[in-house]
Short mmCIF file of C-alpha atoms and ligand atoms in Angstrom, two decimals:
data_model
loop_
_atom_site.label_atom_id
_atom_site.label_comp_id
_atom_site.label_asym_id
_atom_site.label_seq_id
_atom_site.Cartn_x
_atom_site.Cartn_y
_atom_site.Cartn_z
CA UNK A 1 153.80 178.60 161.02
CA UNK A 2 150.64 178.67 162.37
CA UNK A 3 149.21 175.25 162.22
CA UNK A 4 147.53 173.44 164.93
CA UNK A 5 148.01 169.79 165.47
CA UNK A 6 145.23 168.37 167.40
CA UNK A 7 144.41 169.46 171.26
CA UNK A 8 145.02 165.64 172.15
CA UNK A 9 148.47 165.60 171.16
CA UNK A 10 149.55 168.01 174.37
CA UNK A 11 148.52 165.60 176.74
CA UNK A 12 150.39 162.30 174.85
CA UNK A 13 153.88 161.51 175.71
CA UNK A 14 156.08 160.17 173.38
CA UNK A 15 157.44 156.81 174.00
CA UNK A 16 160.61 156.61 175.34
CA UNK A 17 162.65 153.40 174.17
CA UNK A 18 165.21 151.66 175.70
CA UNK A 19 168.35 153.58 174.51
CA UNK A 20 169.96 151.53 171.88
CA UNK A 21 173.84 150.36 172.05
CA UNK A 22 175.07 152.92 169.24
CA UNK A 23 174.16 156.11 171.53
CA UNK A 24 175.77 154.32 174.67
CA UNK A 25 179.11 153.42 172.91
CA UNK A 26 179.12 157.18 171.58
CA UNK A 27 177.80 159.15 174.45
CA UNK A 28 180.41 157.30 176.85
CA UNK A 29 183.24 156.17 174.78
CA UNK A 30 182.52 153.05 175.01
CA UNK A 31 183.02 149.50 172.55
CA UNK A 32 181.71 147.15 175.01
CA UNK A 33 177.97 147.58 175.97
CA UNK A 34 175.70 145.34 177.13
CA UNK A 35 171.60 146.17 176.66
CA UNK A 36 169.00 144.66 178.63
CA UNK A 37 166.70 147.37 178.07
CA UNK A 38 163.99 145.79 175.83
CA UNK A 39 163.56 142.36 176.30
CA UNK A 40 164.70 141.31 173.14
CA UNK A 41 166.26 137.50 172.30
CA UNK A 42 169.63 137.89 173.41
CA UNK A 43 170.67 134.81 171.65
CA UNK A 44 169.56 136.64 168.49
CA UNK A 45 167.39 136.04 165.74
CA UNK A 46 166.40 132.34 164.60
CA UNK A 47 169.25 130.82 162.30
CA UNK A 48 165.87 130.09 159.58
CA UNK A 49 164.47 133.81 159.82
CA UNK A 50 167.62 135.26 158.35
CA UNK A 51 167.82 132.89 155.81
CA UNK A 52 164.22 133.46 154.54
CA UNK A 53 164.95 136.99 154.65
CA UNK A 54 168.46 136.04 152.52
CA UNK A 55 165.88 134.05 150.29
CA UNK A 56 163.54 136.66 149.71
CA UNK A 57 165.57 139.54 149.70
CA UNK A 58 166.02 139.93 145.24
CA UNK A 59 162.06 140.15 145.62
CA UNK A 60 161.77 143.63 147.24
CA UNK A 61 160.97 145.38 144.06
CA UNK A 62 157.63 143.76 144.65
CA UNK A 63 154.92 145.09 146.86
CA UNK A 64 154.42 142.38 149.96
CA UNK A 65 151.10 140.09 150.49
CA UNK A 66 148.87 143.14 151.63
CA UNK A 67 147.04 139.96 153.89
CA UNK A 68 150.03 137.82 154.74
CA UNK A 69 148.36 134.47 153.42
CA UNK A 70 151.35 132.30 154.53
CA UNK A 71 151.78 133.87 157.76
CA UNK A 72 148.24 134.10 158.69
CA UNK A 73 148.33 130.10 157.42
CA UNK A 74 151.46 129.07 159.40
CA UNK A 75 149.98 131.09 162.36
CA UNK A 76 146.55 129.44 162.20
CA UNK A 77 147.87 126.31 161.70
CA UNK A 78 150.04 126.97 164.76
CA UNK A 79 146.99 127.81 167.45
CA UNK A 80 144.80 125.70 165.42
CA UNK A 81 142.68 127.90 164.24
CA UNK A 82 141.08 129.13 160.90
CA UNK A 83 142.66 132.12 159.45
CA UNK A 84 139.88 134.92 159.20
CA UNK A 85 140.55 134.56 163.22
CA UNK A 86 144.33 136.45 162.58
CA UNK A 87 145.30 139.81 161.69
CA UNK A 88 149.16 140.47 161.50
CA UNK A 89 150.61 143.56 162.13
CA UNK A 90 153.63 145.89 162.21
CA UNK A 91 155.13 144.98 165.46
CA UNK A 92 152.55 144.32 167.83
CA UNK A 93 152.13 148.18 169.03
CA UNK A 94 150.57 148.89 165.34
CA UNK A 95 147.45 146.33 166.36
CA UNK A 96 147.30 148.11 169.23
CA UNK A 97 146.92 151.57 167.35
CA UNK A 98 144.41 149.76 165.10
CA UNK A 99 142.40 148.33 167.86
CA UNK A 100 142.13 151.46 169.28
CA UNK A 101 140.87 152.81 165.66
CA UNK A 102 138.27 150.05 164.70
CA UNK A 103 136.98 150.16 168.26
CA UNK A 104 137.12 153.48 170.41
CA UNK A 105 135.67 156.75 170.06
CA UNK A 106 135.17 160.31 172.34
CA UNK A 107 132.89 158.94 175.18
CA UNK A 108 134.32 155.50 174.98
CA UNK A 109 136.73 154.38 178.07
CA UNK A 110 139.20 151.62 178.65
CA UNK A 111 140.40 149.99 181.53
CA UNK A 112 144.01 149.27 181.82
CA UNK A 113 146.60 148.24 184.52
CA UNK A 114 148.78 150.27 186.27
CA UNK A 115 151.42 150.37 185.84
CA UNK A 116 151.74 148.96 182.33
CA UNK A 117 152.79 148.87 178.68
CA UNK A 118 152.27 152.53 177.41
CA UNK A 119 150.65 152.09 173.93
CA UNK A 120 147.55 151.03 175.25
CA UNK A 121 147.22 154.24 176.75
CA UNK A 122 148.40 156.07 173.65
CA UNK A 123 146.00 154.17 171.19
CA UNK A 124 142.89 155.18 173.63
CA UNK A 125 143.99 158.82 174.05
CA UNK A 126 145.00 159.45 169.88
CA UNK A 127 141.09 158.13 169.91
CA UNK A 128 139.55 160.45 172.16
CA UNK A 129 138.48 157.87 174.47
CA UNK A 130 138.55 157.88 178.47
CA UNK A 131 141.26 155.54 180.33
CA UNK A 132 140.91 154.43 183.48
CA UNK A 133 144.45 153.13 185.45
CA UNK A 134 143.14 149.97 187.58
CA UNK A 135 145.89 149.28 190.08
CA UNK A 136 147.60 146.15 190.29
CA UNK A 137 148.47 145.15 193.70
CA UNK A 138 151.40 145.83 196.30
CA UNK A 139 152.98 142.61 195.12
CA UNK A 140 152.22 143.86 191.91
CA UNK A 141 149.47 141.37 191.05
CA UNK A 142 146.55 141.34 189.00
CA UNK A 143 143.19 141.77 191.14
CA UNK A 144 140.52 141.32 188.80
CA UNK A 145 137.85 141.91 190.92
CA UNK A 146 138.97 145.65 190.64
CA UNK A 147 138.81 145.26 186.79
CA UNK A 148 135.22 143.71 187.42
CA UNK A 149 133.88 146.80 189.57
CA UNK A 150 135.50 149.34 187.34
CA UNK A 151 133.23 147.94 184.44
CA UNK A 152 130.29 150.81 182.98
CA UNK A 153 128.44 151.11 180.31
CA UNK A 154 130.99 153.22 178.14
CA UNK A 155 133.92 150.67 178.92
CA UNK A 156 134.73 149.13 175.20
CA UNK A 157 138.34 147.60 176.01
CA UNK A 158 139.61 145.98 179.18
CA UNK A 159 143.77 145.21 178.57
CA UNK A 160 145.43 142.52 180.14
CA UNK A 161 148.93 141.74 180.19
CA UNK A 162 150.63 138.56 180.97
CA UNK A 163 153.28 137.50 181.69
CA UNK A 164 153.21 141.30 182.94
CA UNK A 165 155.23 144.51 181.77
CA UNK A 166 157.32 145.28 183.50
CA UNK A 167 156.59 143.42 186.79
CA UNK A 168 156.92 139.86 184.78
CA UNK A 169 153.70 138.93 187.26
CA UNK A 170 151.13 136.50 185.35
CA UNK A 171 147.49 135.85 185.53
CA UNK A 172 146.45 132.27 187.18
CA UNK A 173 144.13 130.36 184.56
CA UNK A 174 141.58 129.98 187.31
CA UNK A 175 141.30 133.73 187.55
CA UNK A 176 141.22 134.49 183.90
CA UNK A 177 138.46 132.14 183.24
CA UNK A 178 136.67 133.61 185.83
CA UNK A 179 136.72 136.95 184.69
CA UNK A 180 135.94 136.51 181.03
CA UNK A 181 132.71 133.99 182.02
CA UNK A 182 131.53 137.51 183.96
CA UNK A 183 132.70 140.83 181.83
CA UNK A 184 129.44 141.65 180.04
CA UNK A 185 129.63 140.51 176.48
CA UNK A 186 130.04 143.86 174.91
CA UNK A 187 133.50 144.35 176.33
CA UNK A 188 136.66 143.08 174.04
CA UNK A 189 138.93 141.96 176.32
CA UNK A 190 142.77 142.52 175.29
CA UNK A 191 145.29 140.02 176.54
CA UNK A 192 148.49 140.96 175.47
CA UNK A 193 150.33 137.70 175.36
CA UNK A 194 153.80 139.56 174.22
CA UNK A 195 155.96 137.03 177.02
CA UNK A 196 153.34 134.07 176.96
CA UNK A 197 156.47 131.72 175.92
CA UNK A 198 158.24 132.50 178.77
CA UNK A 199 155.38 131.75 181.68
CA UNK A 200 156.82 128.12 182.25
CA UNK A 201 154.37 127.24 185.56
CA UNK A 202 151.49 124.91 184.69
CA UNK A 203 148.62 127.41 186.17
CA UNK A 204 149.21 130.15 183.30
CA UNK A 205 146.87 130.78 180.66
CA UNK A 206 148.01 131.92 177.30
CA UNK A 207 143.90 132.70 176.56
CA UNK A 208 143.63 130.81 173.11
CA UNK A 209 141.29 128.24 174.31
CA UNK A 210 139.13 130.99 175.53
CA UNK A 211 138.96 132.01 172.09
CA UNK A 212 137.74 128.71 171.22
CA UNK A 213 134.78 129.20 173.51
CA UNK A 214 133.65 132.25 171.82
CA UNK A 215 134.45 134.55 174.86
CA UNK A 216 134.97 138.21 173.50
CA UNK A 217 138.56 137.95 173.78
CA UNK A 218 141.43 139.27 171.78
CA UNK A 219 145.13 137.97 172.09
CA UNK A 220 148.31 140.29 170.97
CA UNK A 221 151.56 138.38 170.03
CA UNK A 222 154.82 139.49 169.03
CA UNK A 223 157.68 138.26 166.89
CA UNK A 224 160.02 140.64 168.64
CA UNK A 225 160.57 138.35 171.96
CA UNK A 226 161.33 135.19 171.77
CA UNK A 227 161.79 134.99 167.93
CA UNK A 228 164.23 137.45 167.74
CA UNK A 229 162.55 139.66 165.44
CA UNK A 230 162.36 143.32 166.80
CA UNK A 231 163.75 144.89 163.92
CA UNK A 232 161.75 143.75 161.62
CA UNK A 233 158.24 144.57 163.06
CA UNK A 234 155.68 142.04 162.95
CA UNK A 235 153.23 141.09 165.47
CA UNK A 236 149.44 139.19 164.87
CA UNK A 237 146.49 139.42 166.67
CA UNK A 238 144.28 136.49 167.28
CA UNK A 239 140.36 136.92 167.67
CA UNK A 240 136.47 135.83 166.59
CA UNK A 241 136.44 136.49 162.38
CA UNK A 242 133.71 138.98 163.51
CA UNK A 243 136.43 141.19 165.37
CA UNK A 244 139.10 140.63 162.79
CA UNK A 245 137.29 141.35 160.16
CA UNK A 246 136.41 144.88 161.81
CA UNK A 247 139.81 145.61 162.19
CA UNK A 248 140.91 144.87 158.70
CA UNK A 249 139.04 147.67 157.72
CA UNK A 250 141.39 150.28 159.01
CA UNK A 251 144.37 148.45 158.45
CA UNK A 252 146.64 150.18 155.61
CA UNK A 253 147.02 147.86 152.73
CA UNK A 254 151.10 146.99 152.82
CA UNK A 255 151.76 147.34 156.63
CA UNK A 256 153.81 144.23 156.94
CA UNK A 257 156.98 143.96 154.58
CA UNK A 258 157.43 141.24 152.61
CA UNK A 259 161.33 140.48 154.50
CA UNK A 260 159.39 140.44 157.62
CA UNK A 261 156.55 137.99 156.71
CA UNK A 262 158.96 135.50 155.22
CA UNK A 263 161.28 135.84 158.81
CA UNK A 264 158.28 135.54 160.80
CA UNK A 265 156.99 131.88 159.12
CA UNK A 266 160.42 130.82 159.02
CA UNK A 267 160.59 131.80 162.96
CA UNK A 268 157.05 130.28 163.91
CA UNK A 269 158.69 126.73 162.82
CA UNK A 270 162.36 127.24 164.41
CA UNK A 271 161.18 125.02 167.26
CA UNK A 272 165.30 124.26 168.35
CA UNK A 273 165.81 128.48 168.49
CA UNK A 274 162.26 128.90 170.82
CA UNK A 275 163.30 125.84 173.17
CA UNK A 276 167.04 126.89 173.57
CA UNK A 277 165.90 130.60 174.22
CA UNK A 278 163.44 129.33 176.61
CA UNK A 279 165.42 127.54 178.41
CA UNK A 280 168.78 130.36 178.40
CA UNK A 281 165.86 133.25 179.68
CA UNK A 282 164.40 130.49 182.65
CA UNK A 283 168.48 130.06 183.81
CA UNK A 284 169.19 133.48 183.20
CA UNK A 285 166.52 134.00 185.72
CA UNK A 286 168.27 132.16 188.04
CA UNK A 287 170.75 133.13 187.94
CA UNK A 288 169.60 136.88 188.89
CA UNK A 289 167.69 135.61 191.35
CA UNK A 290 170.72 134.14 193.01
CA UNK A 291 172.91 137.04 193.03
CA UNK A 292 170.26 139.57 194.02
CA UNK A 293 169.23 137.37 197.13
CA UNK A 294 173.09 137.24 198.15
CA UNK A 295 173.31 141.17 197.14
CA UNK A 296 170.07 141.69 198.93
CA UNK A 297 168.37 143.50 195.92
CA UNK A 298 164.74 142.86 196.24
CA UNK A 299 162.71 141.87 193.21
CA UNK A 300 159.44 140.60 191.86
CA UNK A 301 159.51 137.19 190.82
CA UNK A 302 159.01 136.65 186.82
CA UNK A 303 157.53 134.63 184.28
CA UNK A 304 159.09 136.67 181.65
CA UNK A 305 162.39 137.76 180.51
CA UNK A 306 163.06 140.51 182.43
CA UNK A 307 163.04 141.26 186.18
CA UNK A 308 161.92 144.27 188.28
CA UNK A 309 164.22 145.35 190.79
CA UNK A 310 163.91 147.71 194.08
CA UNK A 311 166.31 150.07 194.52
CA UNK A 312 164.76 152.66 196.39
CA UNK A 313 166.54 156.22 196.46
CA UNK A 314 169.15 154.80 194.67
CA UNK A 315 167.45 153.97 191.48
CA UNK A 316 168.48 157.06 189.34
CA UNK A 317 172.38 156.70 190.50
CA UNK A 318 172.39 153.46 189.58
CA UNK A 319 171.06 153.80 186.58
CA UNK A 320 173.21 156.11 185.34
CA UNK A 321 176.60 154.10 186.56
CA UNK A 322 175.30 150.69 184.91
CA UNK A 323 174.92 153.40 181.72
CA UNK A 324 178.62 154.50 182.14
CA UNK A 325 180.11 151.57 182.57
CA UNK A 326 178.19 150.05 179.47
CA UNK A 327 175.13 148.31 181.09
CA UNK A 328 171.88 149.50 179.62
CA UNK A 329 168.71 148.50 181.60
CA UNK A 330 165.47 150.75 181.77
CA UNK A 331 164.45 153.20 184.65
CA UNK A 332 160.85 152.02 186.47
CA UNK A 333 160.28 155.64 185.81
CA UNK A 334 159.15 154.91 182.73
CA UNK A 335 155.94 153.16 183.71
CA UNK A 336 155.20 155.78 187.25
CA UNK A 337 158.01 153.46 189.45
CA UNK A 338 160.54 155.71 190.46
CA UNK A 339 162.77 153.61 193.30
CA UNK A 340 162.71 150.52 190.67
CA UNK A 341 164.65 149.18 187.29
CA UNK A 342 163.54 146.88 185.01
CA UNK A 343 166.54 144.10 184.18
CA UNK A 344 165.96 141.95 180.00
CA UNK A 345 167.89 138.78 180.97
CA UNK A 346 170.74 138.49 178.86
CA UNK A 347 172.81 135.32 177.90
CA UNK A 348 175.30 133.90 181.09
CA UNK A 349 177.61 136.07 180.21
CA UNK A 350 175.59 139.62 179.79
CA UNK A 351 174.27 138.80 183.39
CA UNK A 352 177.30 138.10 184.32
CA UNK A 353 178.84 141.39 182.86
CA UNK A 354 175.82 143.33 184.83
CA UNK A 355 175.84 141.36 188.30
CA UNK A 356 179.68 142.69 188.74
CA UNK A 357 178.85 146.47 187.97
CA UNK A 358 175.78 145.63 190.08
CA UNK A 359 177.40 144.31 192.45
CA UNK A 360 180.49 147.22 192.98
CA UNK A 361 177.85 150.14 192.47
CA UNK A 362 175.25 148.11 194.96
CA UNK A 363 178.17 147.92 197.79
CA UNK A 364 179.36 151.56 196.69
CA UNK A 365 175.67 153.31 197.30
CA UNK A 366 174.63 151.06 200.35
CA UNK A 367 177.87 152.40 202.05
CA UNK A 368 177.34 156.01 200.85
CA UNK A 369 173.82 155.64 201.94
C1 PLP B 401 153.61 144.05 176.64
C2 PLP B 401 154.06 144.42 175.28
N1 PLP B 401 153.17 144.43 174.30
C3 PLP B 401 153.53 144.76 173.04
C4 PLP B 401 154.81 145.10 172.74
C5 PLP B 401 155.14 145.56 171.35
O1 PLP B 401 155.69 144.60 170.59
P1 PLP B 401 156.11 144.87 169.08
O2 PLP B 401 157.59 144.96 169.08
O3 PLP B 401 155.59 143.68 168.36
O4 PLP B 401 155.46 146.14 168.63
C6 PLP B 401 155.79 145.09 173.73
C7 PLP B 401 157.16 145.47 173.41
O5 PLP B 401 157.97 145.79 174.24
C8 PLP B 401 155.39 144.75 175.04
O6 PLP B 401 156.27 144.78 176.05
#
């Protein structure tokens, strides 16, 4: 055939998933396998999801609520805010893709960290716009002074991310509010809040009051964290009506299934599933901590549910052992850190099952080292 896709599509790489638990168990023979790949709720999804879905499962034959009325209502209700201020989405990444539609063209450049989620990157490049990678720092912090000087006439989007992927760094509220009182007003601002529920110091900012004081701000959330929703693919973005309303016009009519709205409101209210998660992902943490320090594995501290290790020239190796013997976790590869891994924290007893593979391989490479 002799059909040409467009020149763009050379230059994108696809994104490359945490692998799930079916390929591990077949690849390696395995039953038992463990994945803290993709941050998901290891505790599973909230009890009341799957019984909304249960409840409105005989309705499928239906098309869903092309705007999500009772999600965008239990949402607004939620951040106390009116309802033309939410979109919802499939999964979180397909804002992303429609941000990148409503708002970027060729000539058009965003700013994003590096290293960071990929589909920003993705959504800017499928547009024909310019990125531009802003460093974080060695300690893998946000400078936002850097973000500040990069600004130029042609920047439309500046992404944020915090808590961070895949460091699980966070942006101080002081900070924030400084840098949104001086990005010129015709730059949208994208704060992907996808871990906001698992920041638990008093100095981080979740942005929504920002968005009550009309700063050009947009913030991403997800239902495939802490609600324990992945599968099902919902996400909402929260904004001024004037940029929602914009990016309603690109949406496709049906993108949210109907299953998936009726999990997510059910979710949204499940406030015993949130708090128990929270506080299983803050002792997870811990726990890691702990063993690491006593392995001497170096890390980055976290406000999320995952944790960035270093493991130097003995990254890839140990990758591929915590693979064989049924631990999935995700190479720092990925995201341009060769020399790191990022860890999901599991329940007690998935970190358990990974701190003693960790902790044979670790012993086994330091002494082949
Ligand atoms: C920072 C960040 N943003 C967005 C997403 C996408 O979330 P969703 O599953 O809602 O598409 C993820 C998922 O890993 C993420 O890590």
């Amino acid at each position: 055939l002799n059909i040409q896709a467009r020149d763009i599509l050379q230059e994108m790489k696809p994104y490359s998933p945490g692998k799930p638990i079916w390929e591990v168990q077949e690849e390696y023979g395995l039953t038992e396998v463990t994945k803290l790949a993709s941050n998901e709720n290891p505790l599973g999804p909230s009890p009341k999801a799957v019984k909304a879905v249960w409840d409105a499962i005989g309705e499928i034959h239906r098309y869903p609520d092309s705007q999500a009325v009772r999600l965008k209502t239990a949402i607004a209700k939620h951040h106390q805010v009116d309802p033309r201020q939410i979109i919802i989405g499939n999964g979180a990444d397909e804002l992303i893709t429609l941000l990148s539609e409503t708002f970027l063209q060729p000539g058009d450049e965003i700013l994003v960290p590096l290293p960071s989620f990929g589909e920003y990157v993705f959504g800017a490049k499928l547009m024909g716009a310019q990125v531009r990678q802003i460093p974080l720092t060695e300690d893998f912090d946000y400078d936002l002074e850097r973000f500040l000087t990069a600004v130029r006439p042609q920047t439309k989007l500046v992404y944020l991310c915090s808590p961070h992927n895949p460091t699980g760094t966070y942006i101080e509220q002081r900070k924030l509010t400084d840098f949104l009182n001086r990005l010129p007003g015709n730059v949208l601002t994208v704060l992907d809040g996808a871990y906001s529920h698992y920041a638990n110091t008093a100095d981080f900012d979740d942005g929504m009051e920002h968005l009550r004081d009309g700063s050009p701000l947009l913030v991403l959330r997800t239902f495939s964290k802490i609600y324990g929703l992945a599968g099902l693919r919902v996400g909402y973005a929260v904004s001024a009506p004037e940029i929602i309303s914009r990016i309603l016009q690109v949406k496709e009519p049906f993108n949210v299934n109907s299953l998936a709205q009726a999990a997510a409101a059910a979710a949204l209210e499940d406030e015993d599933h949130i708090h128990l998660t929270r506080q299983v992902n803050a002792d997870g943490r811990q726990q890691l901590y702990r063993a690491f320090d006593r392995l001497g594995i170096r890390y980055t501290k976290s406000m999320s549910n995952f944790i960035l290790i270093e493991a130097g020239g003995m990254a890839d190796t140990l990758y591929e052992s915590l693979l064989g013997s049924g631990i999935i976790v995700r190479r720092g590869a990925t995201w341009g850190l060769p020399g790191h891994l990022r860890i999901s924290v599991g329940t007690t007893e998935e970190n358990v099952a990974l701190l003693s593979q960790l902790e044979k391989l670790w012993s086994q490479l330091r002494a082949a080292e």
